[in-house]
Coordinates of C-alpha atoms and ligand atoms in Angstrom, one line a residue:
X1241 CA 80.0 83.4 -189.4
X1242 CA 77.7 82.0 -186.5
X1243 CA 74.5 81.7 -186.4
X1244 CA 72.1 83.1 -183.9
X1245 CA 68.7 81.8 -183.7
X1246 CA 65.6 84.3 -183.5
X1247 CA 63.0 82.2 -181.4
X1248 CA 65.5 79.9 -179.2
X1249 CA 68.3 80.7 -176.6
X1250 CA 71.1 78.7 -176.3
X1251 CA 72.9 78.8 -173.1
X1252 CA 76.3 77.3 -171.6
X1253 CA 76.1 76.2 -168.2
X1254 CA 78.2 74.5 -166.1
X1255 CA 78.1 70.6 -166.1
X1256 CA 80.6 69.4 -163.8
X1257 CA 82.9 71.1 -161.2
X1258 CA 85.9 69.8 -163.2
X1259 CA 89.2 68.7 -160.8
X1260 CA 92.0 70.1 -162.8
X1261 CA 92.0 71.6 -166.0
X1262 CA 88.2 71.7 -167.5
X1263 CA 86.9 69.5 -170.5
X1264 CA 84.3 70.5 -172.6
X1265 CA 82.1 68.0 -171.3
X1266 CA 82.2 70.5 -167.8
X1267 CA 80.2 72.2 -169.8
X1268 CA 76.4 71.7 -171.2
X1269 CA 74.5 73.3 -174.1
X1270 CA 71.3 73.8 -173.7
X1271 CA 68.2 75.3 -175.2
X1272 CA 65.1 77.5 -174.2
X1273 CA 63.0 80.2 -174.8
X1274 CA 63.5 83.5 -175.4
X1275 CA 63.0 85.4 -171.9
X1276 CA 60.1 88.3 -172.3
X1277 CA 61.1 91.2 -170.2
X1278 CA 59.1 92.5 -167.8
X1279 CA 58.3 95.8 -166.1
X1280 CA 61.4 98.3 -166.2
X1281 CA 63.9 95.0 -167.9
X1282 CA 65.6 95.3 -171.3
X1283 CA 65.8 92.3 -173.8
X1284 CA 69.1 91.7 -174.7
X1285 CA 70.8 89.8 -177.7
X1286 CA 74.2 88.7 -177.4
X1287 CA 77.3 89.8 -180.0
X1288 CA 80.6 89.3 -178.3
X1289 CA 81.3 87.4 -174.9
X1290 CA 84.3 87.5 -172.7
X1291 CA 86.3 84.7 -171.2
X1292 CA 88.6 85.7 -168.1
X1293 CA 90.6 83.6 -165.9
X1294 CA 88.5 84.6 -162.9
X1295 CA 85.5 82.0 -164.1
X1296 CA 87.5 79.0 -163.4
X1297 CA 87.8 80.3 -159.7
X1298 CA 83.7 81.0 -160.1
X1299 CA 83.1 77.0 -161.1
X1300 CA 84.3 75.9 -157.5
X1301 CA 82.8 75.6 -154.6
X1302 CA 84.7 78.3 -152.5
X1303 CA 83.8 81.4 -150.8
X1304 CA 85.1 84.7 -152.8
X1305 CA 83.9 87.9 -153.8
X1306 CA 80.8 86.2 -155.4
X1307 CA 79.0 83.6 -155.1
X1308 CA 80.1 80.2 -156.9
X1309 CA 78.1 79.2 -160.5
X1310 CA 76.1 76.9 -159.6
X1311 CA 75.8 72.8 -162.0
X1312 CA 73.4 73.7 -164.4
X1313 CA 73.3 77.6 -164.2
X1314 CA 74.5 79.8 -167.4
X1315 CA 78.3 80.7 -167.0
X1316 CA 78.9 84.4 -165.6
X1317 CA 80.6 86.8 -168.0
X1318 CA 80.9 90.2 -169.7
X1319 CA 78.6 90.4 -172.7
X1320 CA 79.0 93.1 -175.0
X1321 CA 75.2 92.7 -176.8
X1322 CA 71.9 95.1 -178.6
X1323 CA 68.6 95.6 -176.9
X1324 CA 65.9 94.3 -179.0
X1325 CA 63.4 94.9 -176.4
X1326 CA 63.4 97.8 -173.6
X1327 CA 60.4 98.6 -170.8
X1328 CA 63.3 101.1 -169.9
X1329 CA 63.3 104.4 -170.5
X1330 CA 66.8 105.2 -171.5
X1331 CA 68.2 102.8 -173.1
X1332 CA 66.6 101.9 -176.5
X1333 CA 66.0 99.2 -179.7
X1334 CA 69.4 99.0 -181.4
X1335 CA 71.6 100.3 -178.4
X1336 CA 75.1 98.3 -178.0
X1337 CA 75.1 97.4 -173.8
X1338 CA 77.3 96.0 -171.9
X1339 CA 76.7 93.8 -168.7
X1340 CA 77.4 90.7 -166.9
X1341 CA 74.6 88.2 -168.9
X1342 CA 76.8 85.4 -168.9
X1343 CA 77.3 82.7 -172.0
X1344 CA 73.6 82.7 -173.9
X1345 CA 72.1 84.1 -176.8
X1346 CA 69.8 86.3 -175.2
X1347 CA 69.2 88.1 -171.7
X1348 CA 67.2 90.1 -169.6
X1349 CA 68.3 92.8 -167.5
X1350 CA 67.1 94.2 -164.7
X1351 CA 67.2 98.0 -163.9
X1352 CA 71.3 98.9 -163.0
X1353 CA 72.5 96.3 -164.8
X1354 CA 73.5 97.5 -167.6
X1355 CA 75.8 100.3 -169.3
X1356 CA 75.3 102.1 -172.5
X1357 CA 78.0 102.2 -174.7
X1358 CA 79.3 104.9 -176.5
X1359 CA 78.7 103.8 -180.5
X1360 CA 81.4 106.0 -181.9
X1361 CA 83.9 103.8 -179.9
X1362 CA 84.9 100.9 -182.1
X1363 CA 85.5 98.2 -182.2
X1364 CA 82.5 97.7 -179.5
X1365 CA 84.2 94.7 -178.6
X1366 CA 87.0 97.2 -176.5
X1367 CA 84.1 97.3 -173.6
X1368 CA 85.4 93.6 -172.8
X1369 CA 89.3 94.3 -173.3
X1370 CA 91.4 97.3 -173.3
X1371 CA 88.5 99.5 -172.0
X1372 CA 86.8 97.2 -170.0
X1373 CA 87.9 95.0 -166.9
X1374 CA 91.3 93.8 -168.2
X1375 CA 92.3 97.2 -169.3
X1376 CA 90.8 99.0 -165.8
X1377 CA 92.6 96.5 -163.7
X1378 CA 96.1 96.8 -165.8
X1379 CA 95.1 101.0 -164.8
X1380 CA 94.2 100.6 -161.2
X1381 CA 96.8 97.2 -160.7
X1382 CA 99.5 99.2 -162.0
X1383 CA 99.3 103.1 -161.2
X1384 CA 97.9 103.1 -157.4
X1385 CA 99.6 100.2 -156.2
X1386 CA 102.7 100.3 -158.4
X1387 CA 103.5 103.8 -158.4
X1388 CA 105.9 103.3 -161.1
X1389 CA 108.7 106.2 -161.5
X1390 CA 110.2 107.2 -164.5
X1391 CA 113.5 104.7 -164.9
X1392 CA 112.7 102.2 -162.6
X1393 CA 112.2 98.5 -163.8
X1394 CA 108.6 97.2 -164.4
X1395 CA 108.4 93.2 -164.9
X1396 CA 105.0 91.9 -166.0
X1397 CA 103.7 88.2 -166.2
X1398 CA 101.4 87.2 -169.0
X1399 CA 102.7 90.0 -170.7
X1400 CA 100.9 89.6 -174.1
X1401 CA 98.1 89.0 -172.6
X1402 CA 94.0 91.1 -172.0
X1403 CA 95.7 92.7 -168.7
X1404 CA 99.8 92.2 -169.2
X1405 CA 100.4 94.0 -172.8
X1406 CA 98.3 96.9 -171.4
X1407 CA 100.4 97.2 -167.8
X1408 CA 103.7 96.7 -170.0
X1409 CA 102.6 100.1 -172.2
X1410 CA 101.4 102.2 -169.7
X1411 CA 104.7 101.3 -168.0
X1412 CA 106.5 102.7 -170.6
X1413 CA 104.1 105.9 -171.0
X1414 CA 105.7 106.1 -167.6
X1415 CA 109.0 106.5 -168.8
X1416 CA 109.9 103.0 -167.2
X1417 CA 112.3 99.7 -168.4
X1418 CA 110.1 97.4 -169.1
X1419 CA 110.1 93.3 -169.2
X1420 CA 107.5 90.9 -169.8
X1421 CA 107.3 87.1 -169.6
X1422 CA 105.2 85.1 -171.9
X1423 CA 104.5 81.2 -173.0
X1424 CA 105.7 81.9 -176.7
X1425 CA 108.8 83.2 -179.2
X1426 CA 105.8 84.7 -180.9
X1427 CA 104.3 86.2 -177.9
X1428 CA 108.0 87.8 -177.0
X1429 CA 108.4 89.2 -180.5
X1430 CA 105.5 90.8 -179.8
X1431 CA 105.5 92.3 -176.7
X1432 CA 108.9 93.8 -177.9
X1433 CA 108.6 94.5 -181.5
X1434 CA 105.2 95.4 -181.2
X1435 CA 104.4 97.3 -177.8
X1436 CA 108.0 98.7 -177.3
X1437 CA 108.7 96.5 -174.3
X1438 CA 112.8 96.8 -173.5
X1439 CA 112.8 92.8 -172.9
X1440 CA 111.2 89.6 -173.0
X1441 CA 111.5 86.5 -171.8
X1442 CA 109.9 83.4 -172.9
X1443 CA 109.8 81.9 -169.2
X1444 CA 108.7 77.7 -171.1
X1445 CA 112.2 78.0 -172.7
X1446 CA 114.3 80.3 -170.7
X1447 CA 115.8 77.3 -168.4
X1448 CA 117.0 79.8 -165.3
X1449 CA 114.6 82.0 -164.7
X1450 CA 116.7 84.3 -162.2
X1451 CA 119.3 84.1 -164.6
X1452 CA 117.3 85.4 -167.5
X1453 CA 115.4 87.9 -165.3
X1454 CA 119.4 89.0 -164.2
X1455 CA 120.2 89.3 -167.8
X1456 CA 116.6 91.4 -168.2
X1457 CA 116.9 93.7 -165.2
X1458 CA 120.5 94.8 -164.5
X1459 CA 119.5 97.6 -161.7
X1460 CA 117.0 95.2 -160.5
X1461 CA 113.3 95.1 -160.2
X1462 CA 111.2 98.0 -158.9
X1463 CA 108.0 96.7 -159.3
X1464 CA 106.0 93.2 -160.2
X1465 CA 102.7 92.7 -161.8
X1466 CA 102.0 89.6 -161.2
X1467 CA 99.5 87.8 -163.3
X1468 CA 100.7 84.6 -162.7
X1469 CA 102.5 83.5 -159.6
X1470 CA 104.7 80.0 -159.0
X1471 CA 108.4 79.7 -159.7
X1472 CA 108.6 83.1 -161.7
X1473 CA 107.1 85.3 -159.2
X1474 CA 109.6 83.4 -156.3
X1475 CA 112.9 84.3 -159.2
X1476 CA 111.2 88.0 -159.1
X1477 CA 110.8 88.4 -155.5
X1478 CA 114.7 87.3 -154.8
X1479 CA 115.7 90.6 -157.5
X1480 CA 113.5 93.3 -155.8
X1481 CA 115.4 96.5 -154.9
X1482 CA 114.4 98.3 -152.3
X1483 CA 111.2 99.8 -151.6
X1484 CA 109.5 97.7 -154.6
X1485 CA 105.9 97.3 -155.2
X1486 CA 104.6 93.6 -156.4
X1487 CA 100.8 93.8 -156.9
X1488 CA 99.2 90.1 -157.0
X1489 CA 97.0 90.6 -159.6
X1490 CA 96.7 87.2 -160.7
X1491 CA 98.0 83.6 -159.9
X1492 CA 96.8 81.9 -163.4
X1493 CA 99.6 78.7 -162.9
X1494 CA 97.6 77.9 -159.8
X1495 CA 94.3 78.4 -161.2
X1496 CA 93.7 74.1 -161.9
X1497 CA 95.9 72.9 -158.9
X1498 CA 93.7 70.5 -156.7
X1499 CA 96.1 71.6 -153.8
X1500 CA 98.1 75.0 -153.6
X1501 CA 101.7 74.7 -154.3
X1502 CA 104.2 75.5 -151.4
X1503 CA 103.6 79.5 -151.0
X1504 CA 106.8 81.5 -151.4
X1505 CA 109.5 80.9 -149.1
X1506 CA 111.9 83.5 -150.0
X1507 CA 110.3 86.4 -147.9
X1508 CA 113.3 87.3 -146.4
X1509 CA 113.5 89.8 -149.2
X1510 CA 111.1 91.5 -148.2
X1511 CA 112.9 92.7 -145.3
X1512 CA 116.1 93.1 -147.1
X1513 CA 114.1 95.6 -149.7
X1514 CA 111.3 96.9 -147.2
X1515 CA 109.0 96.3 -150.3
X1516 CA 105.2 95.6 -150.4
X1517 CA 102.9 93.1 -151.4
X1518 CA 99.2 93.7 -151.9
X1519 CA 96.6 92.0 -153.5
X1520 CA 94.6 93.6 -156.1
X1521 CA 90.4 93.4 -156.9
X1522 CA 89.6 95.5 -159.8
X1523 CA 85.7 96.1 -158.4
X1524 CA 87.4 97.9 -155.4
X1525 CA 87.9 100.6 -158.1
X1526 CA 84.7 100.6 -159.6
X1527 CA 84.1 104.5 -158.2
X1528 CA 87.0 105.5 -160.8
X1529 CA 86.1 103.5 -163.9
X1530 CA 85.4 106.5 -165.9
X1531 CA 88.7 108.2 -165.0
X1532 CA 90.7 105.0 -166.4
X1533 CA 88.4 104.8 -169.2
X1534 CA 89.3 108.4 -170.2
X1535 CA 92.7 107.7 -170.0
X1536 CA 92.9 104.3 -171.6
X1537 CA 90.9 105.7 -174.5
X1538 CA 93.5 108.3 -175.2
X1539 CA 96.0 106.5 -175.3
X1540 CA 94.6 104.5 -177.8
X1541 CA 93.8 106.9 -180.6
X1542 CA 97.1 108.7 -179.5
X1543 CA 98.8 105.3 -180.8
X1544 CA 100.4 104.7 -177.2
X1545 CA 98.3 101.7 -176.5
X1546 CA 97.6 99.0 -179.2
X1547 CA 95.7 95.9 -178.4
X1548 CA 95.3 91.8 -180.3
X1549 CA 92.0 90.7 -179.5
X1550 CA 91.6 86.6 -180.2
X1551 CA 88.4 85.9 -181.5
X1552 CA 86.6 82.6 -181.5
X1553 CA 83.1 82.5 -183.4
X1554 CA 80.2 81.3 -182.1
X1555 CA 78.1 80.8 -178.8
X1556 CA 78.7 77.1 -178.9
X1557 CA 82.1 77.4 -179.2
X1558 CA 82.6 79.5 -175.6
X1559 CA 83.8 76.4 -173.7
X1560 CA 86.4 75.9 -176.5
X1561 CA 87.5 79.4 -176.3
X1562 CA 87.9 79.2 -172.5
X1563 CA 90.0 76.2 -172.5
X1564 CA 92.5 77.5 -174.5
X1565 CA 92.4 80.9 -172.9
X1566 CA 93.6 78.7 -169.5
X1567 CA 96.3 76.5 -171.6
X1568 CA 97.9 80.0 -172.9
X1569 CA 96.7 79.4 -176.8
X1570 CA 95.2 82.7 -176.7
X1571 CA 96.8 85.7 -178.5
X1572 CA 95.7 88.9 -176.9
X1573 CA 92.5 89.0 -175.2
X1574 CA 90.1 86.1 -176.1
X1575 CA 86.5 86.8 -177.0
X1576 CA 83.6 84.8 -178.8
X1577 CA 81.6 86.5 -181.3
X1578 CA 78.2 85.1 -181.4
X1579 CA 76.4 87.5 -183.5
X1580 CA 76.9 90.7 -185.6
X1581 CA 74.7 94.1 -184.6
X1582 CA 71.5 94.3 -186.7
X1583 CA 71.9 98.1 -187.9
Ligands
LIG2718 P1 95.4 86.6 -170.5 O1 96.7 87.0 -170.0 O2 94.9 87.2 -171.8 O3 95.3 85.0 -170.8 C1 95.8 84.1 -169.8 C2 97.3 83.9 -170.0 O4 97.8 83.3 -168.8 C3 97.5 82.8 -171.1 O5 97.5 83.3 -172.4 C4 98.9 82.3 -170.7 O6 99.9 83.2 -171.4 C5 99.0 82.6 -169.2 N1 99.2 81.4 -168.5 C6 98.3 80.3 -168.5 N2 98.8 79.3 -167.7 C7 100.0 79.8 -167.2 C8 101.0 79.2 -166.3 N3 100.9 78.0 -165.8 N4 102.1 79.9 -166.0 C9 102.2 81.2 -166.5 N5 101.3 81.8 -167.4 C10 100.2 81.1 -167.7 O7 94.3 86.8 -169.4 P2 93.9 88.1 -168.6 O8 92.5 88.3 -168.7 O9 94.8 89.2 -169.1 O10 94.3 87.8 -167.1 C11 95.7 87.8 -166.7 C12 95.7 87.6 -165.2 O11 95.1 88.7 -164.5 C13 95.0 86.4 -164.6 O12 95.8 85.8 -163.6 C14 93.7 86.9 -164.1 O13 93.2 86.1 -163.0 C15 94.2 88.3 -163.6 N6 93.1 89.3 -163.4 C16 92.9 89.7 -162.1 C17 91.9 90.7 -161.9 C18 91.7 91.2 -160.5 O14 90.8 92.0 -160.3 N7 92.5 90.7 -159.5 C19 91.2 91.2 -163.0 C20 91.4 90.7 -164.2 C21 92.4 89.7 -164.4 P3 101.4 82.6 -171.7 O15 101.4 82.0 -173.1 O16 102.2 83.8 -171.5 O17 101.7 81.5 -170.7
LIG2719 C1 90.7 87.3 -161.2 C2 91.2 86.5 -160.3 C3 90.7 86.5 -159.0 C4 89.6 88.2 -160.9 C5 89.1 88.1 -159.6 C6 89.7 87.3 -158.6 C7 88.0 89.7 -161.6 C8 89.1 87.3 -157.3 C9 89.0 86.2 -156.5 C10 88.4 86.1 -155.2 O1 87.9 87.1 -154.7 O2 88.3 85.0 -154.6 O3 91.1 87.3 -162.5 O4 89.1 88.9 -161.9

């Protein structure tokens, strides 16, 4: 198991804006002190990190919804972690928190910035996956923009993935066919064996995409969650029926390209169908987190929604972990345990 050390922080930050896929050396380990909170701020030690997609948008320079990381600042992220030190009334020694403290040992946190977790819900690790942002934005992504009916046909990319396998299941809870693509055989066998999907389609072997999807969807597709964009949402979007919902969610085969790829130029189906297109921001929906929360929770002990997490151990290690999150080596939502609770 990792190591943490008691007197030193180790923190990732970001070395290099890479040009392409990143390398480890974008990235720079680095050593300090332990921060000392101040008035009203909470000491906070690490135990599981999460890596997301979105942090490879967050290591260019580009305008989006936040600012970008800047070369030698920690790398953003979710950290599930313990207070070991609170000037904070409410929140305690030995609470599990989670908060956006990015990839270090230790943190401190400012008033607002963090949330208590509940410690009967275990794994604590869930706060980063299935009942955290991935699991909200499968939620949100799917149910107010999809509006999925009972028998119409879902289609998911990523399917096994943090967001994908938990969109595929709730599309099913909605009495939907569902289909997911993935990278792997394994990945397909899962979504299908495991989860209950109806189809899968390994979209690396499949050779013609619109012929597999054909095979996949005979009446069609009613809505598209896609994580993933390129040549398999263009075979989607020439299969919608009419009136279909495709929520962008995601555009991960674009996520390294030095210059976008040629957008879509099969919108004439959009006419054809009168469907819709909207991009999707999970923090739009922060207002409702505890509503999808509730639910997602439910679910889960109800068996309905099951969940892989892919662990990676130690702090060090986080660069590694997001690498092969990016190349699609990940099984189920990738994390990186740094250190184990102290109670
Ligand atoms: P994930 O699916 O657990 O992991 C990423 C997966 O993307 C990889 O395992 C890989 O699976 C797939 N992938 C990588 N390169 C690909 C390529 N070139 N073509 C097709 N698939 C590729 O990650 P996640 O956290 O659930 O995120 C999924 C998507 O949701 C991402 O696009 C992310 O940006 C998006 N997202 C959006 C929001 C929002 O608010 N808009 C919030 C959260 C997540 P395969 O083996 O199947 O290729
Ligand atoms: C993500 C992909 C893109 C994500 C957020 C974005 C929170 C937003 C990008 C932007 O505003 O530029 O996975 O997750």
């Amino acid at each position: 198991m990792s190591s943490q050390p008691a007197n030193a922080n180790r923190q990732i930050l970001l070395a290099e804006r890479p040009s392409g896929e990143p390398r480890e050396s974008s990235f720079r380990l680095a050593e300090g002190p332990v921060p000392d909170p101040g008035e009203d701020e909470v000491l906070v030690r690490s135990l599981f990190l999460s890596v997301d997609p979105y942090m490879r948008g967050r290591m260019r320079d580009v305008k989006s919804y936040a600012p970008p990381i800047q070369l030698d600042e920690v790398m953003v992220g979710g950290v599930v972690g313990e207070v070991v030190r609170s000037n904070q009334s409410g929140l305690e020694t030995g609470d599990i928190v989670l908060g956006m403290l990015g990839w270090q040992d230790y943190a401190v946190a400012k008033p607002g910035q963090l949330h208590k977790l509940d410690p009967r819900i275990q794994p604590i690790s869930l706060a980063l996956g299935v009942l955290g942002m991935p699991g909200l934005t499968a939620y949100f992504g799917l149910l107010d923009i999809g509006q999925p009916k009972d028998g119409e046909t879902v289609v998911v990319s990523a399917a096994s993935g943090a967001v994908g396998a938990v969109v595929g299941q709730i599309a099913k809870i909605k009495g939907c066919r569902v289909v997911g693509t993935a990278g792997s055989d394994a990945k397909v066998e899962y979504i299908m064996n495991e989860l209950g999907f109806d189809a899968g389609i390994n979209y690396k072997t499949a050779g013609n995409l619109g012929a597999a999807l054909d095979a996949a969807c005979p009446a069609g597709i009613d809505v598209y969650f896609d994580n993933v964009g390129g040549p398999l949402t263009d075979a989607v979007i020439a299969r919608i029926n009419e009136r279909a919902r495709l929520i962008i969610c995601g555009q991960i085969s674009q996520y390294n390209a030095e210059k976008p790829e040629m957008g879509p130029r099969n919108l004439f189906h959009f006419i054809r169908a009168r469907a819709r297109m909207e991009g999707f921001l999970i923090f739009d929906h922060a207002a409702r987190y505890a509503e999808g929360q509730a639910a997602l929770g439910q679910w889960i002990v109800d068996g309905k929604i099951k969940y892989r997490e892919d662990v990676m151990d130690g702090l060090e290690n986080a660069p590694k972990a997001f690498i092969r999150m990016l190349r699609g080596e990940n099984f189920g939502k990738q994390l990186v345990h740094v250190a184990d609770p102290s109670a």
